[in-house]
Tab-separated table of C-alpha atoms and ligand atoms in Angstrom:
chain	number	residue	atom	x	y	z
Z	25	MET	CA	0.000	0.000	0.000
Z	26	VAL	CA	1.335	3.462	-0.891
Z	27	GLU	CA	1.450	5.635	2.203
Z	28	GLN	CA	-0.315	8.973	1.768
Z	29	ALA	CA	1.755	12.099	2.425
Z	30	ARG	CA	1.150	14.050	5.604
Z	31	LEU	CA	-1.207	16.997	5.144
Z	32	ALA	CA	-0.643	20.591	6.234
Z	33	VAL	CA	-3.047	23.518	5.902
Z	34	VAL	CA	-1.346	26.915	5.606
Z	35	SER	CA	-3.484	30.051	5.707
Z	36	GLY	CA	-2.212	32.995	3.692
Z	37	GLY	CA	-0.081	30.534	1.746
Z	38	GLY	CA	-0.328	32.456	-1.525
Z	39	THR	CA	2.239	35.090	-0.588
Z	40	GLY	CA	5.202	35.984	1.592
Z	41	ILE	CA	5.806	33.937	4.728
Z	42	GLY	CA	2.909	31.556	4.033
Z	43	ALA	CA	4.234	30.661	0.584
Z	44	ALA	CA	7.696	30.032	2.066
Z	45	VAL	CA	6.137	27.791	4.726
Z	46	ALA	CA	4.216	25.894	2.049
Z	47	ARG	CA	7.365	25.396	-0.005
Z	48	GLY	CA	9.295	24.215	3.041
Z	49	LEU	CA	6.623	21.776	4.135
Z	50	VAL	CA	6.435	20.296	0.644
Z	51	ALA	CA	10.208	19.769	0.819
Z	52	ASP	CA	9.597	18.005	4.154
Z	53	GLY	CA	7.185	15.607	2.458
Z	54	PHE	CA	3.818	17.208	3.163
Z	55	ASP	CA	0.894	17.785	0.871
Z	56	VAL	CA	-0.158	21.382	1.513
Z	57	LEU	CA	-3.481	23.176	1.214
Z	58	VAL	CA	-2.927	26.924	0.906
Z	59	VAL	CA	-5.898	29.086	1.895
Z	60	GLY	CA	-6.556	32.726	1.021
Z	61	ARG	CA	-9.071	35.097	-0.538
Z	62	ARG	CA	-7.468	35.839	-3.927
Z	63	GLY	CA	-8.035	32.736	-6.011
Z	64	ASP	CA	-5.868	33.589	-9.029
Z	65	LEU	CA	-2.846	34.422	-6.913
Z	66	LEU	CA	-3.342	31.385	-4.708
Z	67	ARG	CA	-3.702	29.014	-7.680
Z	68	ALA	CA	-0.573	30.496	-9.300
Z	69	THR	CA	1.424	29.888	-6.102
Z	70	ALA	CA	0.069	26.355	-5.788
Z	71	ARG	CA	1.007	25.592	-9.397
Z	72	ARG	CA	4.499	27.113	-9.043
Z	73	LEU	CA	5.303	25.213	-5.845
Z	74	SER	CA	3.913	21.951	-7.223
Z	75	ASP	CA	5.922	22.376	-10.447
Z	76	GLU	CA	9.084	22.984	-8.429
Z	77	VAL	CA	8.866	19.498	-6.955
Z	78	GLY	CA	7.304	17.872	-10.021
Z	79	ARG	CA	4.243	16.686	-8.124
Z	80	ASP	CA	0.902	17.970	-9.510
Z	81	ASP	CA	-1.023	17.842	-6.262
Z	82	ALA	CA	1.750	18.829	-3.840
Z	83	VAL	CA	0.058	22.179	-3.181
Z	84	THR	CA	-3.674	22.808	-3.618
Z	85	ALA	CA	-5.418	26.184	-3.463
Z	86	VAL	CA	-8.532	26.677	-1.337
Z	87	VAL	CA	-10.255	30.030	-1.693
Z	88	ALA	CA	-11.853	31.272	1.525
Z	89	ASP	CA	-12.104	34.410	3.613
Z	90	LEU	CA	-11.247	32.947	6.995
Z	91	THR	CA	-13.099	35.679	8.875
Z	92	ASP	CA	-16.386	34.253	7.555
Z	93	PRO	CA	-17.508	31.066	9.334
Z	94	VAL	CA	-19.541	29.962	6.305
Z	95	GLN	CA	-16.459	29.944	4.073
Z	96	LEU	CA	-14.667	27.475	6.333
Z	97	GLY	CA	-16.832	24.855	4.627
Z	98	ALA	CA	-14.564	25.114	1.559
Z	99	VAL	CA	-11.553	24.194	3.695
Z	100	ARG	CA	-13.353	21.269	5.315
Z	101	ASP	CA	-14.462	20.051	1.863
Z	102	ALA	CA	-10.899	20.241	0.533
Z	103	VAL	CA	-9.613	18.211	3.484
Z	104	GLY	CA	-12.394	15.655	3.084
Z	105	GLU	CA	-11.738	12.444	4.995
Z	106	ARG	CA	-8.005	13.047	5.345
Z	107	THR	CA	-6.204	13.522	8.641
Z	108	VAL	CA	-4.617	16.942	9.071
Z	109	ASP	CA	-1.096	16.773	10.481
Z	110	ALA	CA	-0.482	20.495	10.814
Z	111	VAL	CA	-2.440	23.745	10.789
Z	112	VAL	CA	-0.293	26.828	10.221
Z	113	ASN	CA	-2.314	29.947	10.981
Z	114	ASN	CA	-0.342	32.510	9.043
Z	115	ALA	CA	-3.089	34.702	7.482
Z	116	GLY	CA	-3.258	38.194	8.876
Z	117	GLY	CA	-1.737	41.615	8.672
Z	118	TYR	CA	-1.915	45.208	9.821
Z	119	LEU	CA	-5.107	46.935	8.740
Z	120	GLY	CA	-5.050	50.735	8.805
Z	121	GLY	CA	-7.971	52.723	10.128
Z	122	ALA	CA	-9.086	55.876	11.879
Z	123	ALA	CA	-9.743	56.605	15.532
Z	124	ASP	CA	-11.421	59.992	15.136
Z	125	THR	CA	-14.827	58.696	16.225
Z	126	LEU	CA	-15.833	55.774	18.399
Z	127	THR	CA	-17.545	54.202	15.408
Z	128	ALA	CA	-14.320	54.408	13.393
Z	129	THR	CA	-12.320	53.095	16.353
Z	130	ALA	CA	-14.636	50.104	16.689
Z	131	ALA	CA	-14.379	49.343	12.962
Z	132	TRP	CA	-10.571	49.609	13.009
Z	133	TRP	CA	-10.181	47.328	16.023
Z	134	ARG	CA	-12.725	44.808	14.750
Z	135	ALA	CA	-10.966	44.628	11.388
Z	136	ASN	CA	-7.609	43.850	13.016
Z	137	LEU	CA	-9.096	41.353	15.449
Z	138	ASP	CA	-10.988	39.638	12.632
Z	139	ALA	CA	-7.957	39.471	10.336
Z	140	ASN	CA	-5.497	38.213	12.932
Z	141	VAL	CA	-7.481	36.407	15.624
Z	142	LEU	CA	-10.688	35.178	14.048
Z	143	THR	CA	-8.910	33.800	10.971
Z	144	ALA	CA	-6.784	31.590	13.248
Z	145	VAL	CA	-9.579	30.625	15.634
Z	146	LEU	CA	-12.025	29.642	12.893
Z	147	LEU	CA	-9.508	27.680	10.822
Z	148	THR	CA	-8.176	25.810	13.840
Z	149	GLU	CA	-11.625	25.056	15.251
Z	150	ALA	CA	-12.847	23.888	11.840
Z	151	LEU	CA	-9.954	21.434	11.557
Z	152	LEU	CA	-9.731	20.257	15.184
Z	153	PRO	CA	-11.756	17.083	14.581
Z	154	ALA	CA	-9.453	16.161	11.683
Z	155	LEU	CA	-6.162	16.832	13.512
Z	156	ARG	CA	-3.850	13.854	13.941
Z	157	ARG	CA	-4.050	12.325	17.427
Z	158	PRO	CA	-1.343	11.794	18.594
Z	159	GLY	CA	1.125	14.027	16.793
Z	160	GLY	CA	-0.876	16.937	15.360
Z	161	ARG	CA	0.599	20.421	15.229
Z	162	VAL	CA	-0.911	23.902	15.453
Z	163	VAL	CA	1.236	26.970	14.772
Z	164	LEU	CA	0.085	30.579	15.118
Z	165	LEU	CA	1.887	33.477	13.421
Z	166	SER	CA	2.100	36.421	15.780
Z	167	SER	CA	4.372	39.470	15.549
Z	168	ILE	CA	7.098	41.282	17.397
Z	169	ALA	CA	4.417	43.985	17.739
Z	170	ALA	CA	2.644	41.732	20.252
Z	171	GLN	CA	5.752	41.791	22.453
Z	172	ARG	CA	6.794	45.418	22.222
Z	173	GLY	CA	3.742	47.317	20.885
Z	174	GLY	CA	3.872	49.739	17.989
Z	175	GLY	CA	0.854	48.558	16.017
Z	176	GLY	CA	-2.195	49.638	18.045
Z	177	PRO	CA	-5.011	47.160	17.419
Z	178	TYR	CA	-2.651	44.949	15.373
Z	179	SER	CA	-0.322	44.553	18.395
Z	180	ALA	CA	-3.295	43.793	20.625
Z	181	ALA	CA	-4.746	41.279	18.171
Z	182	LYS	CA	-1.462	39.396	17.829
Z	183	ALA	CA	-1.000	39.387	21.625
Z	184	ALA	CA	-4.457	37.821	21.926
Z	185	LEU	CA	-3.140	34.822	19.988
Z	186	HIS	CA	-0.584	34.152	22.734
Z	187	GLY	CA	-3.192	33.775	25.469
Z	188	TRP	CA	-5.354	31.610	23.262
Z	189	ALA	CA	-2.361	29.431	22.327
Z	190	TYR	CA	-1.713	28.658	25.996
Z	191	ASP	CA	-5.309	27.493	26.501
Z	192	LEU	CA	-5.299	25.471	23.285
Z	193	ALA	CA	-1.982	23.843	24.237
Z	194	ALA	CA	-3.518	22.784	27.561
Z	195	GLN	CA	-6.662	21.510	25.841
Z	196	LEU	CA	-4.837	19.484	23.190
Z	197	GLY	CA	-1.784	18.358	25.170
Z	198	PRO	CA	-3.431	15.146	26.372
Z	199	ASP	CA	-3.918	14.213	22.703
Z	200	GLN	CA	-0.186	14.825	22.089
Z	201	ILE	CA	-1.016	17.771	19.842
Z	202	THR	CA	1.319	20.749	20.238
Z	203	VAL	CA	0.355	24.414	19.891
Z	204	ASN	CA	3.016	27.085	19.483
Z	205	VAL	CA	3.399	30.692	18.406
Z	206	VAL	CA	6.050	32.000	16.009
Z	207	SER	CA	6.607	35.719	16.421
Z	208	PRO	CA	8.442	37.284	13.463
Z	209	GLY	CA	10.321	40.547	13.571
Z	210	TYR	CA	10.809	42.618	10.423
Z	211	VAL	CA	10.454	40.404	7.336
Z	212	ALA	CA	10.984	41.924	3.896
Z	213	GLU	CA	9.875	40.422	0.558
Z	214	THR	CA	6.204	40.005	1.534
Z	215	GLU	CA	3.051	42.026	0.900
Z	216	PHE	CA	2.815	42.965	4.581
Z	217	PHE	CA	3.980	46.576	4.346
Z	218	GLY	CA	2.429	47.298	0.945
Z	219	ASP	CA	3.380	50.869	0.047
Z	220	ARG	CA	3.914	51.820	3.711
Z	221	MET	CA	7.633	50.962	3.752
Z	222	THR	CA	10.212	53.683	3.111
Z	223	PRO	CA	14.018	53.380	2.817
Z	224	GLU	CA	14.245	55.081	6.240
Z	225	GLY	CA	11.727	52.662	7.768
Z	226	HIS	CA	13.648	49.713	6.351
Z	227	ALA	CA	16.988	51.037	7.649
Z	228	LYS	CA	15.524	51.702	11.107
Z	229	ARG	CA	14.178	48.169	11.379
Z	230	VAL	CA	17.435	46.610	10.182
Z	231	ALA	CA	19.390	48.751	12.668
Z	232	ALA	CA	17.162	47.461	15.486
Z	233	THR	CA	18.336	43.884	14.878
Z	234	LEU	CA	21.509	42.428	16.364
Z	235	VAL	CA	22.403	40.661	13.128
Z	236	GLY	CA	22.135	43.721	10.906
Z	237	ARG	CA	19.695	42.498	8.305
Z	238	ALA	CA	16.024	42.195	7.490
Z	239	GLY	CA	14.377	38.822	7.867
Z	240	VAL	CA	13.237	36.901	4.806
Z	241	PRO	CA	10.241	34.542	4.601
Z	242	ASP	CA	12.501	31.463	4.755
Z	243	ASP	CA	13.760	32.585	8.199
Z	244	ILE	CA	10.233	32.263	9.529
Z	245	ALA	CA	9.462	29.118	7.531
Z	246	ALA	CA	12.470	27.420	9.153
Z	247	ALA	CA	10.975	27.963	12.620
Z	248	VAL	CA	7.568	26.715	11.503
Z	249	ARG	CA	9.129	23.618	9.910
Z	250	TYR	CA	10.913	22.818	13.148
Z	251	LEU	CA	7.746	23.152	15.246
Z	252	VAL	CA	5.728	21.087	12.772
Z	253	GLY	CA	8.405	18.420	12.519
Z	254	PRO	CA	8.678	15.155	14.424
Z	255	SER	CA	11.495	16.342	16.722
Z	256	ALA	CA	9.402	19.125	18.335
Z	257	GLY	CA	6.871	16.939	20.141
Z	258	TYR	CA	7.988	18.158	23.581
Z	259	VAL	CA	7.656	21.847	22.658
Z	260	THR	CA	4.198	23.263	23.307
Z	261	GLY	CA	2.649	26.458	24.625
Z	262	GLN	CA	5.727	28.471	23.589
Z	263	VAL	CA	6.316	31.753	21.795
Z	264	LEU	CA	9.356	31.587	19.514
Z	265	GLY	CA	10.714	34.970	18.485
Z	266	VAL	CA	12.373	35.075	15.053
Z	267	ASN	CA	13.456	38.683	14.910
Z	268	GLY	CA	17.223	38.981	14.448
Z	269	GLY	CA	17.541	39.964	18.104
Z	270	SER	CA	15.275	43.029	17.906
Z	271	VAL	CA	13.456	41.846	21.041
Z	272	LEU	CA	15.344	39.668	23.497
Z	273	GLY	CA	14.198	36.643	25.430
Z	274	ARG	CA	10.434	36.883	25.399
C	315	LIG	N1	6.303	40.783	7.143
C	315	LIG	C1	6.540	41.088	8.408
C	315	LIG	O1	7.429	41.919	8.703
C	315	LIG	C2	5.742	40.445	9.518
C	315	LIG	C3	6.180	40.679	10.834
C	315	LIG	C4	5.497	40.111	11.884
C	315	LIG	C5	4.399	39.302	11.645
C	315	LIG	N2	3.982	39.075	10.362
C	315	LIG	C6	2.804	38.224	10.189
C	315	LIG	O2	3.136	37.159	9.331
C	315	LIG	C7	1.955	36.708	8.643
C	315	LIG	C8	2.250	36.626	7.142
C	315	LIG	O3	2.505	37.950	6.675
C	315	LIG	P1	3.396	38.295	5.396
C	315	LIG	O4	4.474	39.199	5.866
C	315	LIG	O5	3.751	37.078	4.624
C	315	LIG	O6	2.384	39.232	4.591
C	315	LIG	P2	1.421	38.949	3.343
C	315	LIG	O7	2.232	38.641	2.148
C	315	LIG	O8	0.507	40.141	3.309
C	315	LIG	O9	0.599	37.654	3.759
C	315	LIG	C9	-0.653	37.661	4.406
C	315	LIG	C10	-1.500	36.561	3.777
C	315	LIG	O10	-2.706	36.404	4.529
C	315	LIG	C11	-3.782	36.219	3.638
C	315	LIG	N3	-5.000	36.666	4.311
C	315	LIG	C12	-5.183	37.876	4.909
C	315	LIG	N4	-6.436	37.972	5.389
C	315	LIG	C13	-7.055	36.794	5.096
C	315	LIG	C14	-8.367	36.287	5.306
C	315	LIG	N5	-9.306	37.033	5.900
C	315	LIG	N6	-8.677	35.054	4.874
C	315	LIG	C15	-7.735	34.297	4.241
C	315	LIG	N7	-6.472	34.730	4.007
C	315	LIG	C16	-6.148	35.969	4.422
C	315	LIG	C17	-3.416	37.050	2.408
C	315	LIG	O11	-4.007	36.540	1.216
C	315	LIG	P3	-5.354	37.164	0.570
C	315	LIG	O12	-5.225	38.653	0.638
C	315	LIG	O13	-5.381	36.628	-0.818
C	315	LIG	O14	-6.465	36.638	1.423
C	315	LIG	C18	-1.901	36.869	2.346
C	315	LIG	O15	-1.556	35.761	1.531
C	315	LIG	C19	0.847	37.687	9.022
C	315	LIG	O16	0.045	37.125	10.029
C	315	LIG	C20	1.604	38.896	9.543
C	315	LIG	O17	0.847	39.657	10.468
C	315	LIG	C21	4.630	39.640	9.298
């Protein structure tokens, strides 16, 4: 009997860090479902990563807005009867907004909480019944902003993931499922900053590191691959900073 590859679901896998995680997990022998809202972009990434390894179905695109509970059905359908070995909750980002009225403040905060917390909660909850027991893995992508501020509602939303991760790790520990947070510092070569980044902003962030460079998506993917891998079964409920030393020891 041919053994089926392990299955990972990576949200936001069409771009940046998520695409690097998907590529890395394919290299580690996983089939990967990448989830995001922009179908064309997602399908192009899935095709490119599958072509790279010469395996048609190595990466499959699933189009869903993970803030909408109804759209989680598409992810469940794509998983079908398979066991999910790893859920990598990478979708998210900083959403700009105004705080000049309470109505605007509420909209700005809700948008950031939806994009960064609800996306992870809904995807993880949707896939919990399918997670491998024992041995499943849940990873949450936070941010250095959760540990040192600087992003208003984005910082608060990412920090919320930490508290939830601790509860989820306690809930799933008896099933030998680990839950961990990866907290990136400044990572270039993604869509995260859009047109917000300036040469001065880049230089300031690089200068804040101890290693004198910006992070790249593969730096973060390496941490995710470790946590998802078989040697990390005794690591759970942890926050792993991958930030070039910009924030120390927490
Ligand atoms: N780059 C950095 O410096 C940095 C630093 C710290 C933390 N992070 C975190 O790392 C993660 C990845 O960011 P990145 O830098 O790779 O930026 P990115 O290229 O903008 O990736 C974000 C991904 O999330 C997807 N996404 C956003 N909202 C979604 C939703 N509602 N439903 C489904 N998918 C959604 C986006 O795809 P669609 O738009 O097609 O849905 C996109 O592929 C994010 O959580 C970010 O907050 C990044």
